[in-house]
Amino acid sequence: MAFANVNGVSLYYELGGTHKPPIVLVHGSWDSHQDWEMVVPILAETFQVLTYDRRGHSQSERPAGPGSIHEDVSDLANLITQLDLAPAWIVGNSFGASIALRLASQRPELFRGLIAHEPPLFALLAGDQNLAPMLADVQQKIMDVVERIAAGDHALATEAFVETIALGPGSWAQIPSDYQQTMIENAPTFLDEARDPEQLTFDLNTIKSFSKPTLLTRGDQSPPLFRPVVTMLAAALPHAQVVTLPGAGHIPHVTHPADYVATILRFVREAGS
């Protein structure tokens, strides 16, 4: 077991594989480094692979008081620097993708390239009247989940998040029990994230100068609001490629690990770095 003291917080991490270049995997809300366990062995044949528990998740320290996405971005930057992994391929899923995008806008020198799957940057869609009813529905569902967590009903809150926001009806029963338990234990940190006014926001102007290769992925079975977010990001990023993963949803590294890794390896090979 390895821990790093980053910004005064103890973060659990695992670093494996003997090959260069480094690749850093950033998990989403509710999850942990174990979220990537289906893809790490394959990636380790090509990369030096870093996974970690973000602050407030699983084996990492959960600080008291309100947090913000800025802390997650700073944690990622400092962990990469402390472990001497820059420049690295940085891969983010969901809220982890939001963190990676913010880091790319602030510290591009840490990147060989960026790979992001469906960041929940729904505030980008606020001006589209066609999407307004769908956006309002998602925001209400997030509020319902937050109220359940605040009331101490972590199990039902987690199930509601999975079923109504992230993956869709019937998906909770398909998640292994140990993975369900991890999510339930990490529910309090989602409450913190949801109360952050910048959780779903992003300034597209900050990413327009990012010059590194960028892969944006989305699943054709994902909730529909993720698609226009990816489209807007692709228009802002100067070197972005968009790939839609057939049959996959919001967590392709869990449901379609072989296809997801093949997509990453193909992109890295074509990028030549």
Short mmCIF file of C-alpha atoms in Angstrom, two decimals:
data_model
loop_
_atom_site.label_atom_id
_atom_site.label_comp_id
_atom_site.label_asym_id
_atom_site.label_seq_id
_atom_site.Cartn_x
_atom_site.Cartn_y
_atom_site.Cartn_z
CA MET A 1 0.00 0.00 0.00
CA ALA A 2 1.32 3.41 -0.97
CA PHE A 3 0.23 6.83 0.24
CA ALA A 4 1.34 10.30 -0.79
CA ASN A 5 0.87 13.46 1.21
CA VAL A 6 -0.61 15.87 -1.31
CA ASN A 7 -1.84 19.33 -0.33
CA GLY A 8 -1.96 18.16 3.28
CA VAL A 9 -4.17 15.16 2.45
CA SER A 10 -3.12 11.51 2.39
CA LEU A 11 -3.93 9.97 -0.99
CA TYR A 12 -3.80 6.25 -1.68
CA TYR A 13 -2.24 5.27 -5.01
CA GLU A 14 -0.97 2.31 -6.98
CA LEU A 15 1.79 2.55 -9.57
CA GLY A 16 2.42 -0.44 -11.77
CA GLY A 17 3.90 -1.47 -15.08
CA THR A 18 7.50 -1.00 -16.09
CA HIS A 19 6.95 0.60 -19.46
CA LYS A 20 7.00 4.24 -20.38
CA PRO A 21 5.22 6.53 -21.04
CA PRO A 22 3.16 7.06 -17.88
CA ILE A 23 -0.62 6.99 -17.98
CA VAL A 24 -2.72 8.40 -15.13
CA LEU A 25 -6.30 7.23 -14.58
CA VAL A 26 -8.69 9.59 -12.76
CA HIS A 27 -11.90 8.02 -11.47
CA GLY A 28 -15.30 9.68 -11.28
CA SER A 29 -17.69 10.41 -8.43
CA TRP A 30 -18.56 7.66 -5.94
CA ASP A 31 -15.72 5.45 -7.20
CA SER A 32 -12.11 4.53 -6.34
CA HIS A 33 -8.90 3.35 -8.00
CA GLN A 34 -10.53 -0.09 -8.22
CA ASP A 35 -12.85 1.34 -10.85
CA TRP A 36 -10.00 0.77 -13.33
CA GLU A 37 -9.07 -2.79 -12.37
CA MET A 38 -10.38 -4.29 -15.64
CA VAL A 39 -8.12 -2.10 -17.79
CA VAL A 40 -4.96 -1.72 -15.68
CA PRO A 41 -3.43 -5.14 -16.53
CA ILE A 42 -3.81 -4.47 -20.26
CA LEU A 43 -2.53 -0.91 -20.06
CA ALA A 44 0.43 -2.02 -17.94
CA GLU A 45 1.78 -3.93 -20.93
CA THR A 46 2.38 -0.59 -22.66
CA PHE A 47 2.44 2.09 -19.95
CA GLN A 48 3.52 2.85 -16.43
CA VAL A 49 0.04 3.07 -14.87
CA LEU A 50 -1.01 5.28 -11.97
CA THR A 51 -4.38 4.88 -10.29
CA TYR A 52 -5.38 6.61 -7.07
CA ASP A 53 -8.30 7.33 -4.77
CA ARG A 54 -9.27 10.96 -5.02
CA ARG A 55 -9.59 12.84 -1.74
CA GLY A 56 -12.65 11.72 0.17
CA HIS A 57 -12.83 8.39 -1.62
CA SER A 58 -12.13 4.93 -0.21
CA GLN A 59 -8.59 4.65 1.18
CA SER A 60 -7.67 8.31 0.75
CA GLU A 61 -8.25 10.83 3.51
CA ARG A 62 -11.64 12.55 3.74
CA PRO A 63 -11.01 16.10 4.98
CA ALA A 64 -13.64 17.84 7.06
CA GLY A 65 -15.48 20.81 5.64
CA PRO A 66 -16.55 21.76 2.13
CA GLY A 67 -14.30 20.89 -0.78
CA SER A 68 -14.08 21.97 -4.40
CA ILE A 69 -13.04 20.72 -7.80
CA HIS A 70 -10.05 23.07 -7.55
CA GLU A 71 -8.66 20.87 -4.77
CA ASP A 72 -9.02 17.77 -6.96
CA VAL A 73 -7.23 19.50 -9.81
CA SER A 74 -4.40 20.60 -7.53
CA ASP A 75 -4.18 17.10 -6.02
CA LEU A 76 -3.78 15.54 -9.45
CA ALA A 77 -1.11 18.03 -10.51
CA ASN A 78 0.88 17.56 -7.32
CA LEU A 79 0.61 13.78 -7.34
CA ILE A 80 1.93 13.62 -10.91
CA THR A 81 4.78 15.95 -10.01
CA GLN A 82 5.62 14.19 -6.76
CA LEU A 83 5.83 10.80 -8.51
CA ASP A 84 7.85 12.31 -11.39
CA LEU A 85 5.40 11.14 -14.07
CA ALA A 86 5.14 14.25 -16.22
CA PRO A 87 4.47 14.45 -19.05
CA ALA A 88 1.81 11.74 -18.87
CA TRP A 89 -1.23 10.59 -20.72
CA ILE A 90 -4.08 11.59 -18.44
CA VAL A 91 -7.35 9.69 -18.67
CA GLY A 92 -10.49 10.82 -16.86
CA ASN A 93 -13.94 9.30 -16.56
CA SER A 94 -17.01 11.39 -15.74
CA PHE A 95 -16.11 13.84 -12.93
CA GLY A 96 -12.53 12.61 -13.32
CA ALA A 97 -12.72 13.87 -16.91
CA SER A 98 -13.87 17.27 -15.63
CA ILE A 99 -10.82 17.34 -13.35
CA ALA A 100 -8.48 16.35 -16.18
CA LEU A 101 -9.90 19.05 -18.47
CA ARG A 102 -9.38 21.75 -15.85
CA LEU A 103 -5.84 20.56 -15.29
CA ALA A 104 -5.19 20.66 -19.05
CA SER A 105 -6.29 24.28 -19.11
CA GLN A 106 -3.96 25.17 -16.23
CA ARG A 107 -0.93 22.88 -16.49
CA PRO A 108 -0.61 21.63 -20.09
CA GLU A 109 3.07 20.80 -19.53
CA LEU A 110 1.99 17.83 -17.38
CA PHE A 111 0.33 16.17 -20.39
CA ARG A 112 1.46 14.02 -23.27
CA GLY A 113 -2.18 13.96 -24.17
CA LEU A 114 -5.70 13.99 -22.74
CA ILE A 115 -8.34 11.26 -22.89
CA ALA A 116 -11.74 12.16 -21.44
CA HIS A 117 -14.98 10.20 -21.29
CA GLU A 118 -18.24 12.10 -20.79
CA PRO A 119 -17.48 14.85 -18.29
CA PRO A 120 -20.74 16.01 -16.66
CA LEU A 121 -20.26 19.66 -17.59
CA PHE A 122 -23.97 20.23 -18.01
CA ALA A 123 -23.78 23.97 -17.32
CA LEU A 124 -22.37 24.30 -20.84
CA LEU A 125 -25.84 23.43 -22.15
CA ALA A 126 -27.72 26.09 -20.21
CA GLY A 127 -28.25 28.30 -23.26
CA ASP A 128 -29.85 25.61 -25.42
CA GLN A 129 -33.63 25.87 -25.06
CA ASN A 130 -34.11 22.52 -26.78
CA LEU A 131 -32.19 20.84 -23.97
CA ALA A 132 -33.71 22.88 -21.14
CA PRO A 133 -36.35 20.31 -20.08
CA MET A 134 -33.80 17.48 -20.05
CA LEU A 135 -31.28 19.60 -18.14
CA ALA A 136 -33.90 20.59 -15.56
CA ASP A 137 -34.82 16.93 -15.12
CA VAL A 138 -31.21 15.93 -14.46
CA GLN A 139 -30.71 18.79 -12.03
CA GLN A 140 -33.83 17.72 -10.11
CA LYS A 141 -32.58 14.13 -9.95
CA ILE A 142 -29.23 15.32 -8.61
CA MET A 143 -31.07 17.33 -5.94
CA ASP A 144 -33.09 14.25 -5.00
CA VAL A 145 -29.87 12.23 -4.59
CA VAL A 146 -28.30 15.01 -2.52
CA GLU A 147 -31.32 15.11 -0.21
CA ARG A 148 -31.09 11.35 0.35
CA ILE A 149 -27.39 11.58 1.22
CA ALA A 150 -27.98 14.51 3.56
CA ALA A 151 -30.67 12.45 5.30
CA GLY A 152 -28.21 9.60 5.79
CA ASP A 153 -29.81 7.24 3.28
CA HIS A 154 -26.60 6.49 1.41
CA ALA A 155 -27.64 3.17 -0.09
CA LEU A 156 -30.82 4.44 -1.73
CA ALA A 157 -29.06 7.64 -2.79
CA THR A 158 -26.38 5.63 -4.55
CA GLU A 159 -28.89 3.39 -6.28
CA ALA A 160 -30.90 6.43 -7.39
CA PHE A 161 -27.79 8.09 -8.82
CA VAL A 162 -26.86 5.00 -10.81
CA GLU A 163 -30.39 4.30 -12.04
CA THR A 164 -31.64 7.82 -12.82
CA ILE A 165 -28.50 9.81 -13.73
CA ALA A 166 -25.40 7.83 -14.62
CA LEU A 167 -26.25 4.44 -16.10
CA GLY A 168 -29.99 4.02 -16.47
CA PRO A 169 -32.84 1.82 -15.17
CA GLY A 170 -31.93 -1.71 -14.17
CA SER A 171 -28.19 -1.01 -13.99
CA TRP A 172 -27.83 -1.08 -10.19
CA ALA A 173 -28.62 -4.80 -10.02
CA GLN A 174 -25.90 -5.52 -12.58
CA ILE A 175 -23.15 -3.91 -10.47
CA PRO A 176 -21.15 -6.38 -8.33
CA SER A 177 -21.91 -6.14 -4.62
CA ASP A 178 -18.38 -5.07 -3.64
CA TYR A 179 -18.49 -2.28 -6.20
CA GLN A 180 -21.91 -1.22 -4.88
CA GLN A 181 -20.48 -1.07 -1.36
CA THR A 182 -17.59 1.13 -2.47
CA MET A 183 -20.02 3.58 -4.03
CA ILE A 184 -22.23 3.64 -0.95
CA GLU A 185 -19.25 4.33 1.31
CA ASN A 186 -18.17 7.22 -0.96
CA ALA A 187 -21.63 8.82 -1.10
CA PRO A 188 -20.75 11.61 1.40
CA THR A 189 -18.09 12.95 -0.96
CA PHE A 190 -20.66 13.29 -3.75
CA LEU A 191 -22.66 15.50 -1.39
CA ASP A 192 -19.60 17.72 -1.11
CA GLU A 193 -19.12 17.77 -4.88
CA ALA A 194 -22.77 18.53 -5.58
CA ARG A 195 -22.63 21.56 -3.29
CA ASP A 196 -19.67 22.99 -5.19
CA PRO A 197 -21.10 25.75 -7.45
CA GLU A 198 -18.42 25.00 -10.06
CA GLN A 199 -19.04 21.25 -10.20
CA LEU A 200 -20.83 21.29 -13.57
CA THR A 201 -19.18 24.39 -15.07
CA PHE A 202 -16.29 24.90 -17.43
CA ASP A 203 -14.93 27.88 -19.39
CA LEU A 204 -14.34 26.63 -22.93
CA ASN A 205 -12.01 29.55 -23.64
CA THR A 206 -9.46 28.13 -21.19
CA ILE A 207 -8.96 24.99 -23.29
CA LYS A 208 -8.68 26.53 -26.76
CA SER A 209 -4.89 26.77 -26.57
CA PHE A 210 -4.34 23.19 -25.37
CA SER A 211 -2.01 21.83 -28.05
CA LYS A 212 -1.65 18.20 -26.98
CA PRO A 213 -3.47 15.26 -28.63
CA THR A 214 -6.95 14.86 -27.21
CA LEU A 215 -9.38 11.97 -27.38
CA LEU A 216 -12.98 12.52 -26.32
CA THR A 217 -15.04 9.36 -26.01
CA ARG A 218 -18.73 8.76 -25.49
CA GLY A 219 -20.94 5.69 -25.37
CA ASP A 220 -23.88 5.25 -27.70
CA GLN A 221 -25.87 3.86 -24.75
CA SER A 222 -25.08 6.76 -22.39
CA PRO A 223 -27.67 9.23 -21.07
CA PRO A 224 -28.31 11.76 -23.87
CA LEU A 225 -27.02 14.90 -22.16
CA PHE A 226 -23.41 13.74 -22.39
CA ARG A 227 -23.37 13.85 -26.19
CA PRO A 228 -23.79 17.63 -26.63
CA VAL A 229 -21.23 18.27 -23.88
CA VAL A 230 -18.65 16.22 -25.78
CA THR A 231 -19.59 18.01 -29.02
CA MET A 232 -19.00 21.43 -27.45
CA LEU A 233 -15.66 20.36 -25.99
CA ALA A 234 -14.54 18.96 -29.34
CA ALA A 235 -15.31 22.28 -31.02
CA ALA A 236 -13.20 24.16 -28.46
CA LEU A 237 -10.18 21.83 -28.35
CA PRO A 238 -7.81 22.39 -31.29
CA HIS A 239 -6.59 18.79 -31.61
CA ALA A 240 -9.57 16.72 -30.50
CA GLN A 241 -10.74 13.43 -31.92
CA VAL A 242 -14.17 12.11 -30.94
CA VAL A 243 -14.90 8.39 -30.78
CA THR A 244 -18.31 6.91 -30.03
CA LEU A 245 -18.02 3.50 -28.38
CA PRO A 246 -20.68 1.10 -29.68
CA GLY A 247 -22.70 -0.71 -27.03
CA ALA A 248 -21.01 1.21 -24.21
CA GLY A 249 -22.37 3.69 -21.71
CA HIS A 250 -20.91 5.97 -19.06
CA ILE A 251 -18.28 3.56 -17.70
CA PRO A 252 -16.76 1.76 -20.72
CA HIS A 253 -13.63 0.83 -18.76
CA VAL A 254 -15.89 -1.35 -16.59
CA THR A 255 -18.41 -2.67 -19.13
CA HIS A 256 -16.28 -2.82 -22.29
CA PRO A 257 -12.67 -2.83 -21.05
CA ALA A 258 -11.07 -4.52 -24.07
CA ASP A 259 -12.75 -2.18 -26.57
CA TYR A 260 -11.98 0.86 -24.45
CA VAL A 261 -8.29 0.01 -24.10
CA ALA A 262 -8.05 -0.77 -27.81
CA THR A 263 -9.43 2.70 -28.54
CA ILE A 264 -6.86 4.30 -26.22
CA LEU A 265 -3.94 2.31 -27.65
CA ARG A 266 -4.93 3.10 -31.22
CA PHE A 267 -5.16 6.81 -30.44
CA VAL A 268 -1.81 6.90 -28.62
CA ARG A 269 -0.15 5.00 -31.45
CA GLU A 270 -1.56 7.39 -34.05
CA ALA A 271 -0.48 10.36 -31.95
CA GLY A 272 3.06 8.99 -32.03
CA SER A 273 3.91 9.55 -28.38
#
